[in-house]
């Protein structure tokens, strides 16, 4: 059953993407290249017209015009599609009506059992993108940005950077990413490397004539994963050492971020006789750490660096004067 599903996936990959090399297929299917060779032989033996081109630009592909009819959805696959239905983002992109129509058509085309699964999924699960205590960004130019991304049209934007500084840019828009309720544009100046722009900070936008060519091999998901990793590394510029009261790990994770705290807890030694743990935590800056750690009250004691400990002492003294 597992191999049959993999053979179908391989066939659909070749049908939707065209020529693919054995290493590319192996990466998509999460198997070895040798397994891809065996699976291609099995497809060929079953009568599927798949053939290989030799050479550096070679790979496997289907005979021109061949289309498989094995594209029915299982109940679970049909259900999962409705988890991708984000009415808020679709509306922001100007696609609310299109998405609703597509959903109705998909439901109508499904056999009874998958349709029932999909309907229950839609009734029981909802994806709400923005985080708590904040609304989504105001993005009046999102529709124009999306059209430029789709049509590969260069755009001229006025953009508000941090510190309220406004700059003019001509960029080639490669893609849009929705992160935590905020839209980000991945774009590059002509001939330059891609960067990210928060769409809510686009003040003016003009779509320019002509079309640009996307860089060969550029993948939006891979770029964003690398950007997110670099962003986290740039964000944490220093470290602090603290003592954490017993049973306050969850509160610290809520305050500083779960990934940061779980990593620190995993590296911590044994607690002292009173149950306090000594943790080394990455921080953005001394002042930012002071602001965050004050939320923990008496559940955290800052040990290092001395500058942060002094700031915490000053804050406590100010609170004492205020409250008596």
C-alpha atoms as a PDB file:
ATOM      1  CA  UNK A   1       0.000   0.000   0.000  1.00  0.00           C
ATOM      2  CA  UNK A   2       2.846   2.385   0.846  1.00  0.00           C
ATOM      3  CA  UNK A   3       4.599   1.673  -2.439  1.00  0.00           C
ATOM      4  CA  UNK A   4       1.388   2.056  -4.435  1.00  0.00           C
ATOM      5  CA  UNK A   5       0.851   5.476  -2.884  1.00  0.00           C
ATOM      6  CA  UNK A   6       4.453   6.425  -3.651  1.00  0.00           C
ATOM      7  CA  UNK A   7       4.162   5.288  -7.281  1.00  0.00           C
ATOM      8  CA  UNK A   8       1.060   7.431  -7.683  1.00  0.00           C
ATOM      9  CA  UNK A   9       2.846  10.401  -6.112  1.00  0.00           C
ATOM     10  CA  UNK A  10       5.791   9.942  -8.473  1.00  0.00           C
ATOM     11  CA  UNK A  11       3.452   9.770 -11.457  1.00  0.00           C
ATOM     12  CA  UNK A  12       1.589  12.922 -10.398  1.00  0.00           C
ATOM     13  CA  UNK A  13       4.871  14.771  -9.829  1.00  0.00           C
ATOM     14  CA  UNK A  14       5.977  14.020 -13.383  1.00  0.00           C
ATOM     15  CA  UNK A  15       2.553  14.969 -14.710  1.00  0.00           C
ATOM     16  CA  UNK A  16       2.395  18.326 -12.921  1.00  0.00           C
ATOM     17  CA  UNK A  17       6.043  19.412 -13.060  1.00  0.00           C
ATOM     18  CA  UNK A  18       7.350  17.838 -16.244  1.00  0.00           C
ATOM     19  CA  UNK A  19      10.951  16.635 -16.399  1.00  0.00           C
ATOM     20  CA  UNK A  20      12.525  15.848 -13.000  1.00  0.00           C
ATOM     21  CA  UNK A  21      15.836  14.240 -12.118  1.00  0.00           C
ATOM     22  CA  UNK A  22      16.122  11.163  -9.921  1.00  0.00           C
ATOM     23  CA  UNK A  23      17.639  13.185  -7.022  1.00  0.00           C
ATOM     24  CA  UNK A  24      14.781  15.734  -7.274  1.00  0.00           C
ATOM     25  CA  UNK A  25      12.190  12.945  -7.173  1.00  0.00           C
ATOM     26  CA  UNK A  26      14.007  11.279  -4.274  1.00  0.00           C
ATOM     27  CA  UNK A  27      13.974  14.532  -2.298  1.00  0.00           C
ATOM     28  CA  UNK A  28      10.245  15.084  -2.934  1.00  0.00           C
ATOM     29  CA  UNK A  29       9.307  11.503  -2.036  1.00  0.00           C
ATOM     30  CA  UNK A  30      11.830  11.264   0.842  1.00  0.00           C
ATOM     31  CA  UNK A  31      13.359   8.039  -0.485  1.00  0.00           C
ATOM     32  CA  UNK A  32      16.749   7.053  -1.909  1.00  0.00           C
ATOM     33  CA  UNK A  33      17.712   7.599  -5.546  1.00  0.00           C
ATOM     34  CA  UNK A  34      17.949   3.816  -5.943  1.00  0.00           C
ATOM     35  CA  UNK A  35      14.302   3.534  -4.829  1.00  0.00           C
ATOM     36  CA  UNK A  36      13.331   6.088  -7.504  1.00  0.00           C
ATOM     37  CA  UNK A  37      15.068   3.953 -10.141  1.00  0.00           C
ATOM     38  CA  UNK A  38      13.094   0.889  -9.049  1.00  0.00           C
ATOM     39  CA  UNK A  39       9.804   2.824  -8.941  1.00  0.00           C
ATOM     40  CA  UNK A  40      10.310   4.226 -12.435  1.00  0.00           C
ATOM     41  CA  UNK A  41      10.989   0.711 -13.721  1.00  0.00           C
ATOM     42  CA  UNK A  42       7.763  -0.453 -12.038  1.00  0.00           C
ATOM     43  CA  UNK A  43       5.750   2.335 -13.699  1.00  0.00           C
ATOM     44  CA  UNK A  44       7.240   1.545 -17.078  1.00  0.00           C
ATOM     45  CA  UNK A  45       6.465  -2.174 -16.636  1.00  0.00           C
ATOM     46  CA  UNK A  46       2.869  -1.219 -15.816  1.00  0.00           C
ATOM     47  CA  UNK A  47       2.531   0.567 -19.167  1.00  0.00           C
ATOM     48  CA  UNK A  48       3.096   4.165 -18.064  1.00  0.00           C
ATOM     49  CA  UNK A  49       5.039   5.957 -20.868  1.00  0.00           C
ATOM     50  CA  UNK A  50       7.867   7.344 -18.725  1.00  0.00           C
ATOM     51  CA  UNK A  51      11.297   7.761 -20.272  1.00  0.00           C
ATOM     52  CA  UNK A  52      14.668   9.216 -19.335  1.00  0.00           C
ATOM     53  CA  UNK A  53      16.760  11.889 -21.044  1.00  0.00           C
ATOM     54  CA  UNK A  54      20.500  11.516 -20.648  1.00  0.00           C
ATOM     55  CA  UNK A  55      22.997  14.268 -19.962  1.00  0.00           C
ATOM     56  CA  UNK A  56      23.355  17.164 -17.498  1.00  0.00           C
ATOM     57  CA  UNK A  57      19.905  18.555 -18.340  1.00  0.00           C
ATOM     58  CA  UNK A  58      18.291  15.132 -18.401  1.00  0.00           C
ATOM     59  CA  UNK A  59      15.727  13.527 -16.180  1.00  0.00           C
ATOM     60  CA  UNK A  60      12.524  11.515 -16.212  1.00  0.00           C
ATOM     61  CA  UNK A  61       9.384  12.709 -17.952  1.00  0.00           C
ATOM     62  CA  UNK A  62       6.128  11.393 -19.343  1.00  0.00           C
ATOM     63  CA  UNK A  63       5.342  11.071 -23.023  1.00  0.00           C
ATOM     64  CA  UNK A  64       3.824  14.323 -24.296  1.00  0.00           C
ATOM     65  CA  UNK A  65       0.064  14.357 -23.862  1.00  0.00           C
ATOM     66  CA  UNK A  66      -0.095  11.526 -21.339  1.00  0.00           C
ATOM     67  CA  UNK A  67      -2.416  12.232 -18.427  1.00  0.00           C
ATOM     68  CA  UNK A  68      -3.229   9.794 -15.649  1.00  0.00           C
ATOM     69  CA  UNK A  69      -6.788   9.345 -14.492  1.00  0.00           C
ATOM     70  CA  UNK A  70      -5.629   8.177 -11.059  1.00  0.00           C
ATOM     71  CA  UNK A  71      -6.260  11.537  -9.426  1.00  0.00           C
ATOM     72  CA  UNK A  72      -9.150  10.736  -7.095  1.00  0.00           C
ATOM     73  CA  UNK A  73      -8.946  12.060  -3.534  1.00  0.00           C
ATOM     74  CA  UNK A  74      -9.176   9.879  -0.439  1.00  0.00           C
ATOM     75  CA  UNK A  75     -11.397  11.012   2.414  1.00  0.00           C
ATOM     76  CA  UNK A  76      -8.390  12.177   4.438  1.00  0.00           C
ATOM     77  CA  UNK A  77      -6.859  14.037   1.475  1.00  0.00           C
ATOM     78  CA  UNK A  78     -10.125  15.800   0.716  1.00  0.00           C
ATOM     79  CA  UNK A  79     -10.493  16.770   4.381  1.00  0.00           C
ATOM     80  CA  UNK A  80      -6.998  18.225   4.531  1.00  0.00           C
ATOM     81  CA  UNK A  81      -7.723  20.547   1.613  1.00  0.00           C
ATOM     82  CA  UNK A  82     -10.287  22.412   3.686  1.00  0.00           C
ATOM     83  CA  UNK A  83      -7.708  23.147   6.368  1.00  0.00           C
ATOM     84  CA  UNK A  84      -5.989  25.286   3.720  1.00  0.00           C
ATOM     85  CA  UNK A  85      -9.074  27.467   3.327  1.00  0.00           C
ATOM     86  CA  UNK A  86      -8.214  30.778   4.994  1.00  0.00           C
ATOM     87  CA  UNK A  87     -11.188  33.099   4.442  1.00  0.00           C
ATOM     88  CA  UNK A  88      -9.461  36.157   5.938  1.00  0.00           C
ATOM     89  CA  UNK A  89      -6.295  36.022   3.801  1.00  0.00           C
ATOM     90  CA  UNK A  90      -8.338  35.056   0.723  1.00  0.00           C
ATOM     91  CA  UNK A  91     -10.476  38.153   1.231  1.00  0.00           C
ATOM     92  CA  UNK A  92      -7.386  40.347   1.661  1.00  0.00           C
ATOM     93  CA  UNK A  93      -6.062  39.039  -1.642  1.00  0.00           C
ATOM     94  CA  UNK A  94      -9.400  39.758  -3.316  1.00  0.00           C
ATOM     95  CA  UNK A  95     -10.103  36.048  -3.750  1.00  0.00           C
ATOM     96  CA  UNK A  96     -12.907  35.479  -1.247  1.00  0.00           C
ATOM     97  CA  UNK A  97     -15.581  34.797  -3.875  1.00  0.00           C
ATOM     98  CA  UNK A  98     -13.226  32.696  -5.979  1.00  0.00           C
ATOM     99  CA  UNK A  99     -12.186  30.603  -2.978  1.00  0.00           C
ATOM    100  CA  UNK A 100     -15.804  30.061  -1.911  1.00  0.00           C
ATOM    101  CA  UNK A 101     -16.780  29.003  -5.443  1.00  0.00           C
ATOM    102  CA  UNK A 102     -13.817  26.640  -5.683  1.00  0.00           C
ATOM    103  CA  UNK A 103     -14.760  25.077  -2.347  1.00  0.00           C
ATOM    104  CA  UNK A 104     -18.339  24.488  -3.517  1.00  0.00           C
ATOM    105  CA  UNK A 105     -17.128  22.947  -6.779  1.00  0.00           C
ATOM    106  CA  UNK A 106     -14.730  20.674  -4.927  1.00  0.00           C
ATOM    107  CA  UNK A 107     -17.449  19.515  -2.545  1.00  0.00           C
ATOM    108  CA  UNK A 108     -19.826  18.868  -5.441  1.00  0.00           C
ATOM    109  CA  UNK A 109     -17.204  16.840  -7.315  1.00  0.00           C
ATOM    110  CA  UNK A 110     -16.334  14.583  -4.381  1.00  0.00           C
ATOM    111  CA  UNK A 111     -17.940  11.167  -3.846  1.00  0.00           C
ATOM    112  CA  UNK A 112     -20.224  10.889  -0.780  1.00  0.00           C
ATOM    113  CA  UNK A 113     -17.654   9.597   1.742  1.00  0.00           C
ATOM    114  CA  UNK A 114     -14.878  12.141   1.028  1.00  0.00           C
ATOM    115  CA  UNK A 115     -17.523  14.877   0.854  1.00  0.00           C
ATOM    116  CA  UNK A 116     -18.765  13.909   4.300  1.00  0.00           C
ATOM    117  CA  UNK A 117     -15.215  13.954   5.714  1.00  0.00           C
ATOM    118  CA  UNK A 118     -14.524  17.362   4.139  1.00  0.00           C
ATOM    119  CA  UNK A 119     -17.749  18.851   5.475  1.00  0.00           C
ATOM    120  CA  UNK A 120     -16.991  17.656   9.008  1.00  0.00           C
ATOM    121  CA  UNK A 121     -13.477  19.061   8.778  1.00  0.00           C
ATOM    122  CA  UNK A 122     -14.845  22.463   7.788  1.00  0.00           C
ATOM    123  CA  UNK A 123     -17.384  22.384  10.628  1.00  0.00           C
ATOM    124  CA  UNK A 124     -14.895  21.334  13.311  1.00  0.00           C
ATOM    125  CA  UNK A 125     -11.604  23.110  12.509  1.00  0.00           C
ATOM    126  CA  UNK A 126     -10.830  26.779  11.921  1.00  0.00           C
ATOM    127  CA  UNK A 127      -7.513  28.442  11.154  1.00  0.00           C
ATOM    128  CA  UNK A 128      -7.303  31.914  12.744  1.00  0.00           C
ATOM    129  CA  UNK A 129      -4.036  33.435  11.580  1.00  0.00           C
ATOM    130  CA  UNK A 130      -3.466  36.611  13.672  1.00  0.00           C
ATOM    131  CA  UNK A 131      -2.077  36.115  17.172  1.00  0.00           C
ATOM    132  CA  UNK A 132      -3.946  37.081  20.347  1.00  0.00           C
ATOM    133  CA  UNK A 133      -4.329  40.734  21.324  1.00  0.00           C
ATOM    134  CA  UNK A 134      -3.571  42.084  17.873  1.00  0.00           C
ATOM    135  CA  UNK A 135      -5.511  42.478  14.679  1.00  0.00           C
ATOM    136  CA  UNK A 136      -4.168  41.847  11.223  1.00  0.00           C
ATOM    137  CA  UNK A 137      -2.284  44.536   9.345  1.00  0.00           C
ATOM    138  CA  UNK A 138      -4.032  47.148   7.227  1.00  0.00           C
ATOM    139  CA  UNK A 139      -2.831  46.222   3.727  1.00  0.00           C
ATOM    140  CA  UNK A 140      -4.546  48.444   1.135  1.00  0.00           C
ATOM    141  CA  UNK A 141      -1.960  47.599  -1.564  1.00  0.00           C
ATOM    142  CA  UNK A 142      -2.001  43.817  -1.051  1.00  0.00           C
ATOM    143  CA  UNK A 143      -4.166  43.136  -4.107  1.00  0.00           C
ATOM    144  CA  UNK A 144      -1.858  45.128  -6.387  1.00  0.00           C
ATOM    145  CA  UNK A 145       1.186  43.423  -4.907  1.00  0.00           C
ATOM    146  CA  UNK A 146      -0.379  39.995  -5.465  1.00  0.00           C
ATOM    147  CA  UNK A 147      -1.173  40.821  -9.105  1.00  0.00           C
ATOM    148  CA  UNK A 148       2.397  41.970  -9.687  1.00  0.00           C
ATOM    149  CA  UNK A 149       3.726  38.763  -8.113  1.00  0.00           C
ATOM    150  CA  UNK A 150       1.467  36.638 -10.296  1.00  0.00           C
ATOM    151  CA  UNK A 151       2.154  38.532 -13.541  1.00  0.00           C
ATOM    152  CA  UNK A 152       5.896  39.039 -12.858  1.00  0.00           C
ATOM    153  CA  UNK A 153       5.555  42.796 -13.193  1.00  0.00           C
ATOM    154  CA  UNK A 154       8.103  45.180 -11.600  1.00  0.00           C
ATOM    155  CA  UNK A 155       6.713  47.681  -9.116  1.00  0.00           C
ATOM    156  CA  UNK A 156       7.783  51.060  -7.786  1.00  0.00           C
ATOM    157  CA  UNK A 157       6.978  51.451  -4.092  1.00  0.00           C
ATOM    158  CA  UNK A 158       7.327  54.061  -1.387  1.00  0.00           C
ATOM    159  CA  UNK A 159       8.171  52.110   1.745  1.00  0.00           C
ATOM    160  CA  UNK A 160       8.243  53.150   5.403  1.00  0.00           C
ATOM    161  CA  UNK A 161      11.240  51.609   7.130  1.00  0.00           C
ATOM    162  CA  UNK A 162      11.823  51.350  10.861  1.00  0.00           C
ATOM    163  CA  UNK A 163      12.154  54.774  12.425  1.00  0.00           C
ATOM    164  CA  UNK A 164       9.521  56.283  10.118  1.00  0.00           C
ATOM    165  CA  UNK A 165      12.061  56.778   7.312  1.00  0.00           C
ATOM    166  CA  UNK A 166      10.500  56.631   3.831  1.00  0.00           C
ATOM    167  CA  UNK A 167      12.414  55.225   0.851  1.00  0.00           C
ATOM    168  CA  UNK A 168      11.640  54.663  -2.840  1.00  0.00           C
ATOM    169  CA  UNK A 169      12.345  51.283  -4.375  1.00  0.00           C
ATOM    170  CA  UNK A 170      11.888  49.580  -7.750  1.00  0.00           C
ATOM    171  CA  UNK A 171      11.669  45.835  -7.088  1.00  0.00           C
ATOM    172  CA  UNK A 172      10.805  42.558  -8.755  1.00  0.00           C
ATOM    173  CA  UNK A 173       8.176  40.839  -6.558  1.00  0.00           C
ATOM    174  CA  UNK A 174       8.868  37.102  -6.210  1.00  0.00           C
ATOM    175  CA  UNK A 175       6.271  36.027  -3.663  1.00  0.00           C
ATOM    176  CA  UNK A 176       4.041  36.758  -0.675  1.00  0.00           C
ATOM    177  CA  UNK A 177       4.264  35.176   2.778  1.00  0.00           C
ATOM    178  CA  UNK A 178       1.635  35.352   5.527  1.00  0.00           C
ATOM    179  CA  UNK A 179       3.357  35.163   8.926  1.00  0.00           C
ATOM    180  CA  UNK A 180       1.529  35.664  12.225  1.00  0.00           C
ATOM    181  CA  UNK A 181      -1.231  37.695  10.591  1.00  0.00           C
ATOM    182  CA  UNK A 182       1.176  39.966   8.690  1.00  0.00           C
ATOM    183  CA  UNK A 183       1.876  39.865   4.961  1.00  0.00           C
ATOM    184  CA  UNK A 184       5.481  40.035   3.757  1.00  0.00           C
ATOM    185  CA  UNK A 185       6.654  40.629   0.195  1.00  0.00           C
ATOM    186  CA  UNK A 186       9.799  38.842  -0.977  1.00  0.00           C
ATOM    187  CA  UNK A 187      11.256  41.019  -3.731  1.00  0.00           C
ATOM    188  CA  UNK A 188      14.592  42.079  -5.202  1.00  0.00           C
ATOM    189  CA  UNK A 189      15.914  45.183  -6.919  1.00  0.00           C
ATOM    190  CA  UNK A 190      16.829  44.481 -10.565  1.00  0.00           C
ATOM    191  CA  UNK A 191      19.978  42.388 -10.476  1.00  0.00           C
ATOM    192  CA  UNK A 192      20.110  42.352  -6.671  1.00  0.00           C
ATOM    193  CA  UNK A 193      19.442  39.765  -3.953  1.00  0.00           C
ATOM    194  CA  UNK A 194      15.916  39.223  -2.588  1.00  0.00           C
ATOM    195  CA  UNK A 195      14.793  41.023   0.566  1.00  0.00           C
ATOM    196  CA  UNK A 196      11.599  41.148   2.616  1.00  0.00           C
ATOM    197  CA  UNK A 197       9.148  44.038   2.868  1.00  0.00           C
ATOM    198  CA  UNK A 198       6.186  44.225   5.209  1.00  0.00           C
ATOM    199  CA  UNK A 199       3.232  44.945   2.942  1.00  0.00           C
ATOM    200  CA  UNK A 200       1.508  47.114   5.562  1.00  0.00           C
ATOM    201  CA  UNK A 201       4.412  49.573   5.228  1.00  0.00           C
ATOM    202  CA  UNK A 202       3.964  50.039   1.494  1.00  0.00           C
ATOM    203  CA  UNK A 203       2.662  53.612   1.291  1.00  0.00           C
ATOM    204  CA  UNK A 204       2.344  53.952  -2.492  1.00  0.00           C
ATOM    205  CA  UNK A 205       2.628  51.465  -5.324  1.00  0.00           C
ATOM    206  CA  UNK A 206       2.898  51.773  -9.095  1.00  0.00           C
ATOM    207  CA  UNK A 207       2.983  48.759 -11.393  1.00  0.00           C
ATOM    208  CA  UNK A 208       5.587  49.321 -14.080  1.00  0.00           C
ATOM    209  CA  UNK A 209       5.449  48.163 -17.726  1.00  0.00           C
ATOM    210  CA  UNK A 210       7.203  45.012 -18.866  1.00  0.00           C
ATOM    211  CA  UNK A 211       7.866  41.710 -17.132  1.00  0.00           C
ATOM    212  CA  UNK A 212      10.865  40.329 -15.288  1.00  0.00           C
ATOM    213  CA  UNK A 213      12.305  36.822 -15.258  1.00  0.00           C
ATOM    214  CA  UNK A 214      12.312  35.011 -11.947  1.00  0.00           C
ATOM    215  CA  UNK A 215      15.784  33.729 -10.968  1.00  0.00           C
ATOM    216  CA  UNK A 216      16.283  30.135 -11.985  1.00  0.00           C
ATOM    217  CA  UNK A 217      16.068  27.839  -8.986  1.00  0.00           C
ATOM    218  CA  UNK A 218      14.502  30.409  -6.641  1.00  0.00           C
ATOM    219  CA  UNK A 219      12.115  28.724  -4.187  1.00  0.00           C
ATOM    220  CA  UNK A 220       9.986  30.915  -1.946  1.00  0.00           C
ATOM    221  CA  UNK A 221       9.660  28.366   0.874  1.00  0.00           C
ATOM    222  CA  UNK A 222      13.413  27.713   0.991  1.00  0.00           C
ATOM    223  CA  UNK A 223      14.210  31.443   0.946  1.00  0.00           C
ATOM    224  CA  UNK A 224      11.750  32.149   3.774  1.00  0.00           C
ATOM    225  CA  UNK A 225      13.090  29.304   5.918  1.00  0.00           C
ATOM    226  CA  UNK A 226      16.616  30.675   5.538  1.00  0.00           C
ATOM    227  CA  UNK A 227      15.470  34.237   6.189  1.00  0.00           C
ATOM    228  CA  UNK A 228      13.594  33.224   9.352  1.00  0.00           C
ATOM    229  CA  UNK A 229      16.678  31.383  10.666  1.00  0.00           C
ATOM    230  CA  UNK A 230      18.952  34.361   9.961  1.00  0.00           C
ATOM    231  CA  UNK A 231      16.430  36.728  11.535  1.00  0.00           C
ATOM    232  CA  UNK A 232      16.438  34.763  14.792  1.00  0.00           C
ATOM    233  CA  UNK A 233      20.241  34.683  14.820  1.00  0.00           C
ATOM    234  CA  UNK A 234      20.454  38.454  14.198  1.00  0.00           C
ATOM    235  CA  UNK A 235      17.811  39.186  16.808  1.00  0.00           C
ATOM    236  CA  UNK A 236      19.692  37.589  19.713  1.00  0.00           C
ATOM    237  CA  UNK A 237      22.846  39.656  20.156  1.00  0.00           C
ATOM    238  CA  UNK A 238      23.754  38.845  23.775  1.00  0.00           C
ATOM    239  CA  UNK A 239      23.143  36.429  26.669  1.00  0.00           C
ATOM    240  CA  UNK A 240      22.037  36.664  30.262  1.00  0.00           C
ATOM    241  CA  UNK A 241      22.214  34.221  33.153  1.00  0.00           C
ATOM    242  CA  UNK A 242      19.211  33.935  35.445  1.00  0.00           C
ATOM    243  CA  UNK A 243      17.898  31.807  38.273  1.00  0.00           C
ATOM    244  CA  UNK A 244      14.368  30.524  37.715  1.00  0.00           C
ATOM    245  CA  UNK A 245      11.967  29.663  40.539  1.00  0.00           C
ATOM    246  CA  UNK A 246      10.579  26.111  40.711  1.00  0.00           C
ATOM    247  CA  UNK A 247       7.600  25.433  38.440  1.00  0.00           C
ATOM    248  CA  UNK A 248       7.947  28.664  36.449  1.00  0.00           C
ATOM    249  CA  UNK A 249       9.226  27.202  33.182  1.00  0.00           C
ATOM    250  CA  UNK A 250       5.895  27.617  31.391  1.00  0.00           C
ATOM    251  CA  UNK A 251       5.588  31.247  32.488  1.00  0.00           C
ATOM    252  CA  UNK A 252       9.124  31.975  31.267  1.00  0.00           C
ATOM    253  CA  UNK A 253       8.368  30.245  27.946  1.00  0.00           C
ATOM    254  CA  UNK A 254       5.274  32.416  27.530  1.00  0.00           C
ATOM    255  CA  UNK A 255       7.330  35.525  28.306  1.00  0.00           C
ATOM    256  CA  UNK A 256      10.482  34.891  26.238  1.00  0.00           C
ATOM    257  CA  UNK A 257       9.380  32.331  23.657  1.00  0.00           C
ATOM    258  CA  UNK A 258       9.080  28.562  23.885  1.00  0.00           C
ATOM    259  CA  UNK A 259      12.003  27.669  21.596  1.00  0.00           C
ATOM    260  CA  UNK A 260      14.430  29.857  23.531  1.00  0.00           C
ATOM    261  CA  UNK A 261      13.379  28.590  26.955  1.00  0.00           C
ATOM    262  CA  UNK A 262      13.170  24.906  26.010  1.00  0.00           C
ATOM    263  CA  UNK A 263      16.712  25.075  24.618  1.00  0.00           C
ATOM    264  CA  UNK A 264      17.940  26.746  27.817  1.00  0.00           C
ATOM    265  CA  UNK A 265      16.149  24.217  30.040  1.00  0.00           C
ATOM    266  CA  UNK A 266      17.662  21.316  28.104  1.00  0.00           C
ATOM    267  CA  UNK A 267      21.154  22.734  28.686  1.00  0.00           C
ATOM    268  CA  UNK A 268      20.598  23.558  32.374  1.00  0.00           C
ATOM    269  CA  UNK A 269      22.247  21.640  35.161  1.00  0.00           C
ATOM    270  CA  UNK A 270      20.627  20.273  38.311  1.00  0.00           C
ATOM    271  CA  UNK A 271      18.462  22.639  40.431  1.00  0.00           C
ATOM    272  CA  UNK A 272      19.807  23.999  43.698  1.00  0.00           C
ATOM    273  CA  UNK A 273      18.488  22.687  47.059  1.00  0.00           C
ATOM    274  CA  UNK A 274      15.523  25.089  46.862  1.00  0.00           C
ATOM    275  CA  UNK A 275      14.657  23.912  43.331  1.00  0.00           C
ATOM    276  CA  UNK A 276      15.880  27.016  41.453  1.00  0.00           C
ATOM    277  CA  UNK A 277      17.445  26.441  38.043  1.00  0.00           C
ATOM    278  CA  UNK A 278      20.305  28.468  36.561  1.00  0.00           C
ATOM    279  CA  UNK A 279      19.666  29.215  32.872  1.00  0.00           C
ATOM    280  CA  UNK A 280      21.619  30.951  30.118  1.00  0.00           C
ATOM    281  CA  UNK A 281      19.212  32.811  27.837  1.00  0.00           C
ATOM    282  CA  UNK A 282      19.799  34.631  24.532  1.00  0.00           C
ATOM    283  CA  UNK A 283      18.527  38.222  24.553  1.00  0.00           C
ATOM    284  CA  UNK A 284      18.037  40.969  21.985  1.00  0.00           C
ATOM    285  CA  UNK A 285      19.518  43.694  24.184  1.00  0.00           C
ATOM    286  CA  UNK A 286      19.997  44.629  27.834  1.00  0.00           C
ATOM    287  CA  UNK A 287      17.058  47.040  27.840  1.00  0.00           C
ATOM    288  CA  UNK A 288      14.743  44.620  26.044  1.00  0.00           C
ATOM    289  CA  UNK A 289      15.648  41.832  28.485  1.00  0.00           C
ATOM    290  CA  UNK A 290      14.925  44.152  31.423  1.00  0.00           C
ATOM    291  CA  UNK A 291      11.466  44.871  30.029  1.00  0.00           C
ATOM    292  CA  UNK A 292      10.682  41.179  29.537  1.00  0.00           C
ATOM    293  CA  UNK A 293      12.141  39.809  32.756  1.00  0.00           C
ATOM    294  CA  UNK A 294      10.347  42.375  34.924  1.00  0.00           C
ATOM    295  CA  UNK A 295       7.170  40.574  33.896  1.00  0.00           C
ATOM    296  CA  UNK A 296       8.401  37.538  35.834  1.00  0.00           C
ATOM    297  CA  UNK A 297       8.410  39.428  39.127  1.00  0.00           C
ATOM    298  CA  UNK A 298      10.202  37.555  41.911  1.00  0.00           C
ATOM    299  CA  UNK A 299      10.223  34.288  39.926  1.00  0.00           C
ATOM    300  CA  UNK A 300      13.479  35.243  38.165  1.00  0.00           C
ATOM    301  CA  UNK A 301      16.752  36.578  39.546  1.00  0.00           C
ATOM    302  CA  UNK A 302      19.239  38.038  37.063  1.00  0.00           C
ATOM    303  CA  UNK A 303      22.815  36.973  37.797  1.00  0.00           C
ATOM    304  CA  UNK A 304      24.658  38.256  34.715  1.00  0.00           C
ATOM    305  CA  UNK A 305      25.552  40.536  33.038  1.00  0.00           C
ATOM    306  CA  UNK A 306      26.096  43.142  35.773  1.00  0.00           C
ATOM    307  CA  UNK A 307      24.509  45.867  33.617  1.00  0.00           C
ATOM    308  CA  UNK A 308      21.222  43.979  33.402  1.00  0.00           C
ATOM    309  CA  UNK A 309      21.265  43.149  37.120  1.00  0.00           C
ATOM    310  CA  UNK A 310      21.778  46.845  37.882  1.00  0.00           C
ATOM    311  CA  UNK A 311      18.843  47.810  35.656  1.00  0.00           C
ATOM    312  CA  UNK A 312      16.620  45.266  37.423  1.00  0.00           C
ATOM    313  CA  UNK A 313      17.708  46.673  40.799  1.00  0.00           C
ATOM    314  CA  UNK A 314      16.856  50.213  39.662  1.00  0.00           C
ATOM    315  CA  UNK A 315      13.449  49.092  38.434  1.00  0.00           C
ATOM    316  CA  UNK A 316      12.674  47.386  41.743  1.00  0.00           C
ATOM    317  CA  UNK A 317      13.724  50.531  43.643  1.00  0.00           C
ATOM    318  CA  UNK A 318      11.436  52.665  41.476  1.00  0.00           C
ATOM    319  CA  UNK A 319       8.552  50.268  42.119  1.00  0.00           C
ATOM    320  CA  UNK A 320       9.248  50.360  45.840  1.00  0.00           C
ATOM    321  CA  UNK A 321       9.098  54.192  45.821  1.00  0.00           C
ATOM    322  CA  UNK A 322       5.868  54.059  43.841  1.00  0.00           C
ATOM    323  CA  UNK A 323       4.078  51.455  45.979  1.00  0.00           C
ATOM    324  CA  UNK A 324       5.842  51.936  49.308  1.00  0.00           C
END
